[in-house]
mmCIF file with all atom_site columns, C-alpha atoms in Angstrom:
data_model
loop_
_atom_site.group_PDB
_atom_site.id
_atom_site.type_symbol
_atom_site.label_atom_id
_atom_site.label_alt_id
_atom_site.label_comp_id
_atom_site.label_asym_id
_atom_site.label_entity_id
_atom_site.label_seq_id
_atom_site.pdbx_PDB_ins_code
_atom_site.Cartn_x
_atom_site.Cartn_y
_atom_site.Cartn_z
_atom_site.occupancy
_atom_site.B_iso_or_equiv
_atom_site.pdbx_formal_charge
_atom_site.auth_seq_id
_atom_site.auth_comp_id
_atom_site.auth_asym_id
_atom_site.auth_atom_id
_atom_site.pdbx_PDB_model_num
ATOM 1   C CA . UNK A 1 1   ? 0.148   24.986  9.071   1.00 67.00 ? 9   UNK A CA 1
ATOM 2   C CA . UNK A 1 2   ? 3.424   26.653  10.522  1.00 85.00 ? 10  UNK A CA 1
ATOM 3   C CA . UNK A 1 3   ? 6.700   26.142  8.928   1.00 87.00 ? 11  UNK A CA 1
ATOM 4   C CA . UNK A 1 4   ? 8.040   24.264  11.712  1.00 92.00 ? 12  UNK A CA 1
ATOM 5   C CA . UNK A 1 5   ? 5.176   21.501  11.651  1.00 95.00 ? 13  UNK A CA 1
ATOM 6   C CA . UNK A 1 6   ? 5.323   21.690  7.719   1.00 94.00 ? 14  UNK A CA 1
ATOM 7   C CA . UNK A 1 7   ? 9.084   21.076  7.681   1.00 95.00 ? 15  UNK A CA 1
ATOM 8   C CA . UNK A 1 8   ? 8.601   18.236  10.284  1.00 96.00 ? 16  UNK A CA 1
ATOM 9   C CA . UNK A 1 9   ? 5.861   16.276  8.655   1.00 96.00 ? 17  UNK A CA 1
ATOM 10  C CA . UNK A 1 10  ? 7.283   16.792  4.963   1.00 97.00 ? 18  UNK A CA 1
ATOM 11  C CA . UNK A 1 11  ? 11.002  17.266  5.445   1.00 96.00 ? 19  UNK A CA 1
ATOM 12  C CA . UNK A 1 12  ? 11.881  15.087  8.231   1.00 96.00 ? 20  UNK A CA 1
ATOM 13  C CA . UNK A 1 13  ? 8.906   12.377  8.526   1.00 97.00 ? 21  UNK A CA 1
ATOM 14  C CA . UNK A 1 14  ? 9.471   10.956  5.320   1.00 97.00 ? 22  UNK A CA 1
ATOM 15  C CA . UNK A 1 15  ? 12.919  9.766   6.140   1.00 97.00 ? 23  UNK A CA 1
ATOM 16  C CA . UNK A 1 16  ? 11.703  8.366   9.259   1.00 97.00 ? 24  UNK A CA 1
ATOM 17  C CA . UNK A 1 17  ? 8.904   6.496   7.492   1.00 97.00 ? 25  UNK A CA 1
ATOM 18  C CA . UNK A 1 18  ? 10.886  5.079   4.815   1.00 96.00 ? 26  UNK A CA 1
ATOM 19  C CA . UNK A 1 19  ? 13.769  4.087   7.222   1.00 97.00 ? 27  UNK A CA 1
ATOM 20  C CA . UNK A 1 20  ? 11.380  2.342   9.336   1.00 97.00 ? 28  UNK A CA 1
ATOM 21  C CA . UNK A 1 21  ? 10.130  0.512   5.987   1.00 95.00 ? 29  UNK A CA 1
ATOM 22  C CA . UNK A 1 22  ? 13.195  -0.776  4.963   1.00 94.00 ? 30  UNK A CA 1
ATOM 23  C CA . UNK A 1 23  ? 15.104  -1.606  8.257   1.00 95.00 ? 31  UNK A CA 1
ATOM 24  C CA . UNK A 1 24  ? 11.892  -2.942  9.868   1.00 94.00 ? 32  UNK A CA 1
ATOM 25  C CA . UNK A 1 25  ? 10.947  -5.222  6.676   1.00 91.00 ? 33  UNK A CA 1
ATOM 26  C CA . UNK A 1 26  ? 14.481  -6.606  6.556   1.00 91.00 ? 34  UNK A CA 1
ATOM 27  C CA . UNK A 1 27  ? 14.431  -7.253  10.449  1.00 91.00 ? 35  UNK A CA 1
ATOM 28  C CA . UNK A 1 28  ? 10.910  -9.038  10.143  1.00 88.00 ? 36  UNK A CA 1
ATOM 29  C CA . UNK A 1 29  ? 12.003  -11.048 7.241   1.00 85.00 ? 37  UNK A CA 1
ATOM 30  C CA . UNK A 1 30  ? 15.118  -12.341 9.056   1.00 84.00 ? 38  UNK A CA 1
ATOM 31  C CA . UNK A 1 31  ? 13.618  -13.207 12.632  1.00 84.00 ? 39  UNK A CA 1
ATOM 32  C CA . UNK A 1 32  ? 9.952   -13.838 11.845  1.00 80.00 ? 40  UNK A CA 1
ATOM 33  C CA . UNK A 1 33  ? 9.897   -15.630 8.399   1.00 74.00 ? 41  UNK A CA 1
ATOM 34  C CA . UNK A 1 34  ? 6.834   -17.654 9.215   1.00 70.00 ? 42  UNK A CA 1
ATOM 35  C CA . UNK A 1 35  ? 4.803   -14.527 9.755   1.00 70.00 ? 43  UNK A CA 1
ATOM 36  C CA . UNK A 1 36  ? 5.475   -13.012 6.445   1.00 65.00 ? 44  UNK A CA 1
ATOM 37  C CA . UNK A 1 37  ? 2.293   -13.511 5.011   1.00 62.00 ? 45  UNK A CA 1
ATOM 38  C CA . UNK A 1 38  ? -1.241  -12.649 4.794   1.00 57.00 ? 46  UNK A CA 1
ATOM 39  C CA . UNK A 1 39  ? -3.846  -14.773 6.834   1.00 55.00 ? 47  UNK A CA 1
ATOM 40  C CA . UNK A 1 40  ? -6.558  -15.979 5.098   1.00 52.00 ? 48  UNK A CA 1
ATOM 41  C CA . UNK A 1 41  ? -10.440 -15.915 6.048   1.00 48.00 ? 49  UNK A CA 1
ATOM 42  C CA . UNK A 1 42  ? -11.523 -17.452 2.541   1.00 47.00 ? 50  UNK A CA 1
ATOM 43  C CA . UNK A 1 43  ? -12.885 -20.540 4.202   1.00 40.00 ? 51  UNK A CA 1
ATOM 44  C CA . UNK A 1 44  ? -15.312 -18.530 6.461   1.00 45.00 ? 52  UNK A CA 1
ATOM 45  C CA . UNK A 1 45  ? -16.803 -16.343 3.627   1.00 51.00 ? 53  UNK A CA 1
ATOM 46  C CA . UNK A 1 46  ? -15.689 -16.826 0.115   1.00 56.00 ? 54  UNK A CA 1
ATOM 47  C CA . UNK A 1 47  ? -17.812 -15.199 -2.166  1.00 61.00 ? 55  UNK A CA 1
ATOM 48  C CA . UNK A 1 48  ? -17.534 -11.604 -0.763  1.00 59.00 ? 56  UNK A CA 1
ATOM 49  C CA . UNK A 1 49  ? -13.871 -11.956 -0.216  1.00 72.00 ? 57  UNK A CA 1
ATOM 50  C CA . UNK A 1 50  ? -13.204 -12.824 -3.549  1.00 79.00 ? 58  UNK A CA 1
ATOM 51  C CA . UNK A 1 51  ? -14.997 -9.816  -5.031  1.00 85.00 ? 59  UNK A CA 1
ATOM 52  C CA . UNK A 1 52  ? -13.654 -7.567  -2.863  1.00 86.00 ? 60  UNK A CA 1
ATOM 53  C CA . UNK A 1 53  ? -10.362 -8.640  -2.772  1.00 87.00 ? 61  UNK A CA 1
ATOM 54  C CA . UNK A 1 54  ? -10.163 -8.466  -6.590  1.00 90.00 ? 62  UNK A CA 1
ATOM 55  C CA . UNK A 1 55  ? -11.634 -4.810  -6.664  1.00 93.00 ? 63  UNK A CA 1
ATOM 56  C CA . UNK A 1 56  ? -9.343  -3.710  -3.968  1.00 92.00 ? 64  UNK A CA 1
ATOM 57  C CA . UNK A 1 57  ? -6.139  -5.359  -5.124  1.00 91.00 ? 65  UNK A CA 1
ATOM 58  C CA . UNK A 1 58  ? -6.548  -4.329  -8.664  1.00 94.00 ? 66  UNK A CA 1
ATOM 59  C CA . UNK A 1 59  ? -7.390  -0.714  -7.759  1.00 95.00 ? 67  UNK A CA 1
ATOM 60  C CA . UNK A 1 60  ? -4.581  -0.274  -5.286  1.00 93.00 ? 68  UNK A CA 1
ATOM 61  C CA . UNK A 1 61  ? -2.016  -1.755  -7.680  1.00 93.00 ? 69  UNK A CA 1
ATOM 62  C CA . UNK A 1 62  ? -2.925  0.807   -10.285 1.00 94.00 ? 70  UNK A CA 1
ATOM 63  C CA . UNK A 1 63  ? -3.107  3.585   -7.889  1.00 95.00 ? 71  UNK A CA 1
ATOM 64  C CA . UNK A 1 64  ? 0.558   2.464   -6.250  1.00 93.00 ? 72  UNK A CA 1
ATOM 65  C CA . UNK A 1 65  ? 2.310   2.290   -9.851  1.00 94.00 ? 73  UNK A CA 1
ATOM 66  C CA . UNK A 1 66  ? 0.663   5.337   -11.299 1.00 93.00 ? 74  UNK A CA 1
ATOM 67  C CA . UNK A 1 67  ? 1.821   7.265   -8.078  1.00 93.00 ? 75  UNK A CA 1
ATOM 68  C CA . UNK A 1 68  ? 5.148   5.559   -8.329  1.00 93.00 ? 76  UNK A CA 1
ATOM 69  C CA . UNK A 1 69  ? 5.508   6.748   -12.025 1.00 92.00 ? 77  UNK A CA 1
ATOM 70  C CA . UNK A 1 70  ? 3.712   9.864   -11.903 1.00 91.00 ? 78  UNK A CA 1
ATOM 71  C CA . UNK A 1 71  ? 5.862   11.147  -8.861  1.00 93.00 ? 79  UNK A CA 1
ATOM 72  C CA . UNK A 1 72  ? 9.183   9.991   -9.401  1.00 94.00 ? 80  UNK A CA 1
ATOM 73  C CA . UNK A 1 73  ? 9.587   10.446  -13.113 1.00 93.00 ? 81  UNK A CA 1
ATOM 74  C CA . UNK A 1 74  ? 11.717  13.411  -13.673 1.00 91.00 ? 82  UNK A CA 1
ATOM 75  C CA . UNK A 1 75  ? 9.400   16.340  -15.068 1.00 87.00 ? 83  UNK A CA 1
ATOM 76  C CA . UNK A 1 76  ? 11.843  16.681  -18.048 1.00 87.00 ? 84  UNK A CA 1
ATOM 77  C CA . UNK A 1 77  ? 10.880  13.298  -19.308 1.00 91.00 ? 85  UNK A CA 1
ATOM 78  C CA . UNK A 1 78  ? 7.558   14.104  -19.581 1.00 88.00 ? 86  UNK A CA 1
ATOM 79  C CA . UNK A 1 79  ? 8.446   17.404  -21.445 1.00 85.00 ? 87  UNK A CA 1
ATOM 80  C CA . UNK A 1 80  ? 10.807  15.544  -23.797 1.00 88.00 ? 88  UNK A CA 1
ATOM 81  C CA . UNK A 1 81  ? 7.932   13.231  -24.469 1.00 87.00 ? 89  UNK A CA 1
ATOM 82  C CA . UNK A 1 82  ? 5.452   16.038  -25.201 1.00 88.00 ? 90  UNK A CA 1
ATOM 83  C CA . UNK A 1 83  ? 3.219   15.576  -22.392 1.00 88.00 ? 91  UNK A CA 1
ATOM 84  C CA . UNK A 1 84  ? 2.155   18.448  -20.695 1.00 89.00 ? 92  UNK A CA 1
ATOM 85  C CA . UNK A 1 85  ? 1.214   19.453  -17.186 1.00 87.00 ? 93  UNK A CA 1
ATOM 86  C CA . UNK A 1 86  ? -2.311  19.569  -18.046 1.00 89.00 ? 94  UNK A CA 1
ATOM 87  C CA . UNK A 1 87  ? -2.597  16.168  -19.828 1.00 90.00 ? 95  UNK A CA 1
ATOM 88  C CA . UNK A 1 88  ? -0.578  14.431  -17.118 1.00 89.00 ? 96  UNK A CA 1
ATOM 89  C CA . UNK A 1 89  ? -3.010  15.769  -14.471 1.00 91.00 ? 97  UNK A CA 1
ATOM 90  C CA . UNK A 1 90  ? -6.218  14.869  -16.566 1.00 92.00 ? 98  UNK A CA 1
ATOM 91  C CA . UNK A 1 91  ? -4.717  11.333  -16.808 1.00 91.00 ? 99  UNK A CA 1
ATOM 92  C CA . UNK A 1 92  ? -4.034  11.259  -13.085 1.00 91.00 ? 100 UNK A CA 1
ATOM 93  C CA . UNK A 1 93  ? -7.650  12.395  -12.407 1.00 93.00 ? 101 UNK A CA 1
ATOM 94  C CA . UNK A 1 94  ? -9.132  9.777   -14.520 1.00 94.00 ? 102 UNK A CA 1
ATOM 95  C CA . UNK A 1 95  ? -7.305  6.649   -13.996 1.00 94.00 ? 103 UNK A CA 1
ATOM 96  C CA . UNK A 1 96  ? -6.783  7.421   -10.319 1.00 93.00 ? 104 UNK A CA 1
ATOM 97  C CA . UNK A 1 97  ? -10.341 8.138   -9.899  1.00 94.00 ? 105 UNK A CA 1
ATOM 98  C CA . UNK A 1 98  ? -11.339 5.090   -11.163 1.00 96.00 ? 106 UNK A CA 1
ATOM 99  C CA . UNK A 1 99  ? -9.002  3.082   -9.575  1.00 96.00 ? 107 UNK A CA 1
ATOM 100 C CA . UNK A 1 100 ? -9.706  4.823   -6.456  1.00 95.00 ? 108 UNK A CA 1
ATOM 101 C CA . UNK A 1 101 ? -13.391 3.718   -6.563  1.00 96.00 ? 109 UNK A CA 1
ATOM 102 C CA . UNK A 1 102 ? -13.007 0.323   -7.448  1.00 96.00 ? 110 UNK A CA 1
ATOM 103 C CA . UNK A 1 103 ? -10.495 0.087   -4.386  1.00 95.00 ? 111 UNK A CA 1
ATOM 104 C CA . UNK A 1 104 ? -12.583 1.770   -2.145  1.00 95.00 ? 112 UNK A CA 1
ATOM 105 C CA . UNK A 1 105 ? -15.579 -0.619  -3.309  1.00 95.00 ? 113 UNK A CA 1
ATOM 106 C CA . UNK A 1 106 ? -13.424 -3.593  -2.596  1.00 93.00 ? 114 UNK A CA 1
ATOM 107 C CA . UNK A 1 107 ? -12.147 -2.018  0.813   1.00 93.00 ? 115 UNK A CA 1
ATOM 108 C CA . UNK A 1 108 ? -15.648 -1.549  1.863   1.00 93.00 ? 116 UNK A CA 1
ATOM 109 C CA . UNK A 1 109 ? -16.847 -5.039  0.978   1.00 90.00 ? 117 UNK A CA 1
ATOM 110 C CA . UNK A 1 110 ? -13.376 -6.466  3.014   1.00 87.00 ? 118 UNK A CA 1
ATOM 111 C CA . UNK A 1 111 ? -14.246 -4.012  5.784   1.00 87.00 ? 119 UNK A CA 1
ATOM 112 C CA . UNK A 1 112 ? -17.867 -5.414  5.905   1.00 85.00 ? 120 UNK A CA 1
ATOM 113 C CA . UNK A 1 113 ? -16.680 -8.659  6.277   1.00 81.00 ? 121 UNK A CA 1
ATOM 114 C CA . UNK A 1 114 ? -14.160 -7.923  9.142   1.00 81.00 ? 122 UNK A CA 1
ATOM 115 C CA . UNK A 1 115 ? -17.121 -5.730  11.250  1.00 82.00 ? 123 UNK A CA 1
ATOM 116 C CA . UNK A 1 116 ? -20.227 -7.658  10.435  1.00 77.00 ? 124 UNK A CA 1
ATOM 117 C CA . UNK A 1 117 ? -19.159 -11.363 10.279  1.00 75.00 ? 125 UNK A CA 1
ATOM 118 C CA . UNK A 1 118 ? -18.895 -12.938 14.001  1.00 74.00 ? 126 UNK A CA 1
ATOM 119 C CA . UNK A 1 119 ? -16.701 -15.693 13.026  1.00 73.00 ? 127 UNK A CA 1
ATOM 120 C CA . UNK A 1 120 ? -14.319 -13.416 10.667  1.00 74.00 ? 128 UNK A CA 1
ATOM 121 C CA . UNK A 1 121 ? -14.088 -10.567 13.444  1.00 72.00 ? 129 UNK A CA 1
ATOM 122 C CA . UNK A 1 122 ? -13.098 -13.176 16.034  1.00 74.00 ? 130 UNK A CA 1
ATOM 123 C CA . UNK A 1 123 ? -10.215 -14.253 14.180  1.00 72.00 ? 131 UNK A CA 1
ATOM 124 C CA . UNK A 1 124 ? -9.207  -10.713 12.933  1.00 74.00 ? 132 UNK A CA 1
ATOM 125 C CA . UNK A 1 125 ? -6.276  -9.245  14.790  1.00 78.00 ? 133 UNK A CA 1
ATOM 126 C CA . UNK A 1 126 ? -5.806  -5.558  15.667  1.00 82.00 ? 134 UNK A CA 1
ATOM 127 C CA . UNK A 1 127 ? -3.275  -4.854  13.372  1.00 83.00 ? 135 UNK A CA 1
ATOM 128 C CA . UNK A 1 128 ? -5.379  -6.316  10.511  1.00 84.00 ? 136 UNK A CA 1
ATOM 129 C CA . UNK A 1 129 ? -8.254  -4.234  11.216  1.00 87.00 ? 137 UNK A CA 1
ATOM 130 C CA . UNK A 1 130 ? -6.070  -1.019  12.164  1.00 90.00 ? 138 UNK A CA 1
ATOM 131 C CA . UNK A 1 131 ? -4.284  -1.228  8.742   1.00 91.00 ? 139 UNK A CA 1
ATOM 132 C CA . UNK A 1 132 ? -7.630  -1.988  6.903   1.00 90.00 ? 140 UNK A CA 1
ATOM 133 C CA . UNK A 1 133 ? -9.427  0.988   8.346   1.00 93.00 ? 141 UNK A CA 1
ATOM 134 C CA . UNK A 1 134 ? -6.057  3.273   7.499   1.00 94.00 ? 142 UNK A CA 1
ATOM 135 C CA . UNK A 1 135 ? -6.091  2.084   4.141   1.00 94.00 ? 143 UNK A CA 1
ATOM 136 C CA . UNK A 1 136 ? -9.785  2.978   3.862   1.00 95.00 ? 144 UNK A CA 1
ATOM 137 C CA . UNK A 1 137 ? -9.300  6.168   5.229   1.00 96.00 ? 145 UNK A CA 1
ATOM 138 C CA . UNK A 1 138 ? -6.409  6.938   2.666   1.00 96.00 ? 146 UNK A CA 1
ATOM 139 C CA . UNK A 1 139 ? -8.724  5.960   -0.227  1.00 96.00 ? 147 UNK A CA 1
ATOM 140 C CA . UNK A 1 140 ? -11.490 8.191   1.097   1.00 96.00 ? 148 UNK A CA 1
ATOM 141 C CA . UNK A 1 141 ? -8.752  11.095  1.102   1.00 96.00 ? 149 UNK A CA 1
ATOM 142 C CA . UNK A 1 142 ? -7.389  10.319  -2.266  1.00 95.00 ? 150 UNK A CA 1
ATOM 143 C CA . UNK A 1 143 ? -10.922 10.135  -3.902  1.00 95.00 ? 151 UNK A CA 1
ATOM 144 C CA . UNK A 1 144 ? -12.132 12.996  -2.221  1.00 95.00 ? 152 UNK A CA 1
ATOM 145 C CA . UNK A 1 145 ? -8.799  15.025  -3.781  1.00 94.00 ? 153 UNK A CA 1
ATOM 146 C CA . UNK A 1 146 ? -10.012 14.582  -7.189  1.00 93.00 ? 154 UNK A CA 1
ATOM 147 C CA . UNK A 1 147 ? -12.518 17.823  -6.962  1.00 93.00 ? 155 UNK A CA 1
ATOM 148 C CA . UNK A 1 148 ? -9.710  19.774  -5.941  1.00 93.00 ? 156 UNK A CA 1
ATOM 149 C CA . UNK A 1 149 ? -7.611  18.638  -8.373  1.00 91.00 ? 157 UNK A CA 1
ATOM 150 C CA . UNK A 1 150 ? -10.073 19.419  -10.835 1.00 91.00 ? 158 UNK A CA 1
ATOM 151 C CA . UNK A 1 151 ? -9.735  22.910  -10.019 1.00 90.00 ? 159 UNK A CA 1
ATOM 152 C CA . UNK A 1 152 ? -5.935  22.683  -10.871 1.00 85.00 ? 160 UNK A CA 1
ATOM 153 C CA . UNK A 1 153 ? -6.030  21.351  -14.595 1.00 86.00 ? 161 UNK A CA 1
ATOM 154 C CA . UNK A 1 154 ? -3.299  23.017  -15.597 1.00 88.00 ? 162 UNK A CA 1
ATOM 155 C CA . UNK A 1 155 ? -1.067  20.716  -13.928 1.00 85.00 ? 163 UNK A CA 1
ATOM 156 C CA . UNK A 1 156 ? 0.961   23.513  -12.005 1.00 87.00 ? 164 UNK A CA 1
ATOM 157 C CA . UNK A 1 157 ? -0.109  21.702  -8.486  1.00 88.00 ? 165 UNK A CA 1
ATOM 158 C CA . UNK A 1 158 ? 1.097   18.346  -9.604  1.00 90.00 ? 166 UNK A CA 1
ATOM 159 C CA . UNK A 1 159 ? 4.664   19.436  -10.153 1.00 91.00 ? 167 UNK A CA 1
ATOM 160 C CA . UNK A 1 160 ? 4.674   20.456  -6.607  1.00 94.00 ? 168 UNK A CA 1
ATOM 161 C CA . UNK A 1 161 ? 4.315   17.045  -5.314  1.00 95.00 ? 169 UNK A CA 1
ATOM 162 C CA . UNK A 1 162 ? 6.615   15.839  -8.159  1.00 94.00 ? 170 UNK A CA 1
ATOM 163 C CA . UNK A 1 163 ? 9.439   18.017  -6.895  1.00 94.00 ? 171 UNK A CA 1
ATOM 164 C CA . UNK A 1 164 ? 8.697   16.987  -3.278  1.00 96.00 ? 172 UNK A CA 1
ATOM 165 C CA . UNK A 1 165 ? 8.671   13.278  -3.822  1.00 96.00 ? 173 UNK A CA 1
ATOM 166 C CA . UNK A 1 166 ? 11.659  13.656  -6.008  1.00 95.00 ? 174 UNK A CA 1
ATOM 167 C CA . UNK A 1 167 ? 13.542  15.863  -3.461  1.00 96.00 ? 175 UNK A CA 1
ATOM 168 C CA . UNK A 1 168 ? 12.769  13.383  -0.884  1.00 96.00 ? 176 UNK A CA 1
ATOM 169 C CA . UNK A 1 169 ? 14.568  10.547  -2.798  1.00 94.00 ? 177 UNK A CA 1
ATOM 170 C CA . UNK A 1 170 ? 17.415  12.439  -3.676  1.00 94.00 ? 178 UNK A CA 1
ATOM 171 C CA . UNK A 1 171 ? 18.076  14.162  -0.212  1.00 94.00 ? 179 UNK A CA 1
ATOM 172 C CA . UNK A 1 172 ? 17.616  17.392  -1.315  1.00 94.00 ? 180 UNK A CA 1
ATOM 173 C CA . UNK A 1 173 ? 17.100  20.116  1.441   1.00 92.00 ? 181 UNK A CA 1
ATOM 174 C CA . UNK A 1 174 ? 14.197  22.339  2.034   1.00 92.00 ? 182 UNK A CA 1
ATOM 175 C CA . UNK A 1 175 ? 11.520  19.774  0.173   1.00 95.00 ? 183 UNK A CA 1
ATOM 176 C CA . UNK A 1 176 ? 8.834   20.793  2.451   1.00 96.00 ? 184 UNK A CA 1
ATOM 177 C CA . UNK A 1 177 ? 8.511   24.154  1.158   1.00 95.00 ? 185 UNK A CA 1
ATOM 178 C CA . UNK A 1 178 ? 7.300   22.684  -2.133  1.00 95.00 ? 186 UNK A CA 1
ATOM 179 C CA . UNK A 1 179 ? 3.961   21.815  -0.655  1.00 95.00 ? 187 UNK A CA 1
ATOM 180 C CA . UNK A 1 180 ? 3.754   24.246  1.994   1.00 93.00 ? 188 UNK A CA 1
ATOM 181 C CA . UNK A 1 181 ? 0.600   26.103  0.370   1.00 93.00 ? 189 UNK A CA 1
ATOM 182 C CA . UNK A 1 182 ? -1.274  22.933  -1.053  1.00 94.00 ? 190 UNK A CA 1
ATOM 183 C CA . UNK A 1 183 ? -4.811  22.274  -0.016  1.00 94.00 ? 191 UNK A CA 1
ATOM 184 C CA . UNK A 1 184 ? -5.138  20.258  3.389   1.00 95.00 ? 192 UNK A CA 1
ATOM 185 C CA . UNK A 1 185 ? -6.670  17.096  1.989   1.00 96.00 ? 193 UNK A CA 1
ATOM 186 C CA . UNK A 1 186 ? -3.309  16.791  -0.227  1.00 96.00 ? 194 UNK A CA 1
ATOM 187 C CA . UNK A 1 187 ? -1.337  17.023  3.374   1.00 96.00 ? 195 UNK A CA 1
ATOM 188 C CA . UNK A 1 188 ? -3.740  14.673  4.846   1.00 97.00 ? 196 UNK A CA 1
ATOM 189 C CA . UNK A 1 189 ? -3.028  12.326  1.929   1.00 96.00 ? 197 UNK A CA 1
ATOM 190 C CA . UNK A 1 190 ? 0.384   12.339  2.339   1.00 97.00 ? 198 UNK A CA 1
ATOM 191 C CA . UNK A 1 191 ? 0.970   12.319  5.985   1.00 97.00 ? 199 UNK A CA 1
ATOM 192 C CA . UNK A 1 192 ? -1.574  8.963   6.219   1.00 97.00 ? 200 UNK A CA 1
ATOM 193 C CA . UNK A 1 193 ? 0.639   7.684   3.353   1.00 96.00 ? 201 UNK A CA 1
ATOM 194 C CA . UNK A 1 194 ? 3.750   8.156   5.150   1.00 97.00 ? 202 UNK A CA 1
ATOM 195 C CA . UNK A 1 195 ? 2.086   6.571   8.174   1.00 97.00 ? 203 UNK A CA 1
ATOM 196 C CA . UNK A 1 196 ? 1.168   3.585   6.448   1.00 96.00 ? 204 UNK A CA 1
ATOM 197 C CA . UNK A 1 197 ? 4.633   3.383   5.180   1.00 95.00 ? 205 UNK A CA 1
ATOM 198 C CA . UNK A 1 198 ? 5.835   3.487   8.819   1.00 96.00 ? 206 UNK A CA 1
ATOM 199 C CA . UNK A 1 199 ? 3.567   0.808   10.095  1.00 95.00 ? 207 UNK A CA 1
ATOM 200 C CA . UNK A 1 200 ? 4.043   -1.408  7.065   1.00 93.00 ? 208 UNK A CA 1
ATOM 201 C CA . UNK A 1 201 ? 6.867   -3.952  8.499   1.00 92.00 ? 209 UNK A CA 1
ATOM 202 C CA . UNK A 1 202 ? 4.414   -4.863  11.474  1.00 91.00 ? 210 UNK A CA 1
ATOM 203 C CA . UNK A 1 203 ? 1.341   -5.430  9.602   1.00 88.00 ? 211 UNK A CA 1
ATOM 204 C CA . UNK A 1 204 ? 0.073   -8.167  6.907   1.00 83.00 ? 212 UNK A CA 1
ATOM 205 C CA . UNK A 1 205 ? 1.039   -5.939  4.067   1.00 85.00 ? 213 UNK A CA 1
ATOM 206 C CA . UNK A 1 206 ? 4.560   -7.328  4.003   1.00 83.00 ? 214 UNK A CA 1
ATOM 207 C CA . UNK A 1 207 ? 3.233   -9.984  1.676   1.00 73.00 ? 215 UNK A CA 1
ATOM 208 C CA . UNK A 1 208 ? 3.383   -7.194  -1.127  1.00 75.00 ? 216 UNK A CA 1
ATOM 209 C CA . UNK A 1 209 ? 7.178   -7.813  -0.954  1.00 72.00 ? 217 UNK A CA 1
ATOM 210 C CA . UNK A 1 210 ? 6.581   -11.454 -1.461  1.00 66.00 ? 218 UNK A CA 1
ATOM 211 C CA . UNK A 1 211 ? 6.722   -13.581 -4.696  1.00 54.00 ? 219 UNK A CA 1
ATOM 212 C CA . UNK A 1 212 ? 6.944   -17.635 -5.109  1.00 49.00 ? 220 UNK A CA 1
ATOM 213 C CA . UNK A 1 213 ? 10.689  -16.897 -6.732  1.00 48.00 ? 221 UNK A CA 1
ATOM 214 C CA . UNK A 1 214 ? 12.380  -19.237 -4.206  1.00 51.00 ? 222 UNK A CA 1
ATOM 215 C CA . UNK A 1 215 ? 10.056  -22.369 -4.869  1.00 44.00 ? 223 UNK A CA 1
ATOM 216 C CA . UNK A 1 216 ? 11.725  -22.402 -8.363  1.00 49.00 ? 224 UNK A CA 1
ATOM 217 C CA . UNK A 1 217 ? 15.432  -22.973 -6.854  1.00 53.00 ? 225 UNK A CA 1
ATOM 218 C CA . UNK A 1 218 ? 13.914  -24.870 -4.242  1.00 50.00 ? 226 UNK A CA 1
ATOM 219 C CA . UNK A 1 219 ? 15.362  -28.634 -3.774  1.00 56.00 ? 227 UNK A CA 1
ATOM 220 C CA . UNK A 1 220 ? 12.646  -30.976 -4.502  1.00 53.00 ? 228 UNK A CA 1
ATOM 221 C CA . UNK A 1 221 ? 10.924  -33.411 -1.800  1.00 50.00 ? 229 UNK A CA 1
ATOM 222 C CA . UNK A 1 222 ? 9.579   -36.780 -2.437  1.00 54.00 ? 230 UNK A CA 1
ATOM 223 C CA . UNK A 1 223 ? 7.232   -38.288 -0.047  1.00 57.00 ? 231 UNK A CA 1
ATOM 224 C CA . UNK A 1 224 ? 7.641   -42.217 0.244   1.00 59.00 ? 232 UNK A CA 1
ATOM 225 C CA . UNK A 1 225 ? 5.155   -44.562 1.875   1.00 64.00 ? 233 UNK A CA 1
ATOM 226 C CA . UNK A 1 226 ? 6.111   -48.152 2.948   1.00 67.00 ? 234 UNK A CA 1
ATOM 227 C CA . UNK A 1 227 ? 3.819   -50.817 3.483   1.00 69.00 ? 235 UNK A CA 1
ATOM 228 C CA . UNK A 1 228 ? 4.654   -52.132 7.061   1.00 68.00 ? 236 UNK A CA 1
ATOM 229 C CA . UNK A 1 229 ? 5.544   -55.263 7.679   1.00 69.00 ? 237 UNK A CA 1
ATOM 230 C CA . UNK A 1 230 ? 3.828   -58.027 10.015  1.00 67.00 ? 238 UNK A CA 1
ATOM 231 C CA . UNK A 1 231 ? 4.121   -57.027 13.695  1.00 63.00 ? 239 UNK A CA 1
ATOM 232 C CA . UNK A 1 232 ? 4.720   -53.522 12.984  1.00 59.00 ? 240 UNK A CA 1
ATOM 233 C CA . UNK A 1 233 ? 2.355   -50.625 13.799  1.00 57.00 ? 241 UNK A CA 1
ATOM 234 C CA . UNK A 1 234 ? 0.450   -49.117 10.522  1.00 51.00 ? 242 UNK A CA 1
#
């Protein structure tokens, strides 16, 4: 990969994707609040949805927070806690591998429903199918990268991604150089992950930011039924 392309993908593209993620999500929540949801197809085929959804969501949540903590925690903190790079790498492979397989099985069940059930397919939008395929491809890349990670159990390769991610969030120049020589499967994983961030505000994934907190403070409603008088319509 040329230096120019590497700089564009891992030095410029991350800021474009994150900017669209933040600004796009705010605009959508402000202008289209009623679209801020994930449409359910539970009534059409429940059993496969429940199993697939549980496996997928549990796996993805473990992966998401694992990446969040693993990439954005300063290396000095791990050193202070006595956690070596090798131990951290092995933990990431084991935990990420188990969670990745769970999410991949769940995504396979959800994708099967969307593709092979005519009723569900007819109610599936293009964006729903596209984001599910993107997530499926991302999981395949993540699980596929385990074999490569096993060749770097000293943890040195992991520190490259940590330095890159922390450099992006702290606006350090030249962050793309940290991942210039990593395996192509990691680069594809990073680029697709950034692309998912880019399209995030335009898909059903926005429901990840939702929590029923407003219902706690919302003013209550009371439904009153009045018996109609004689002569009034029922």
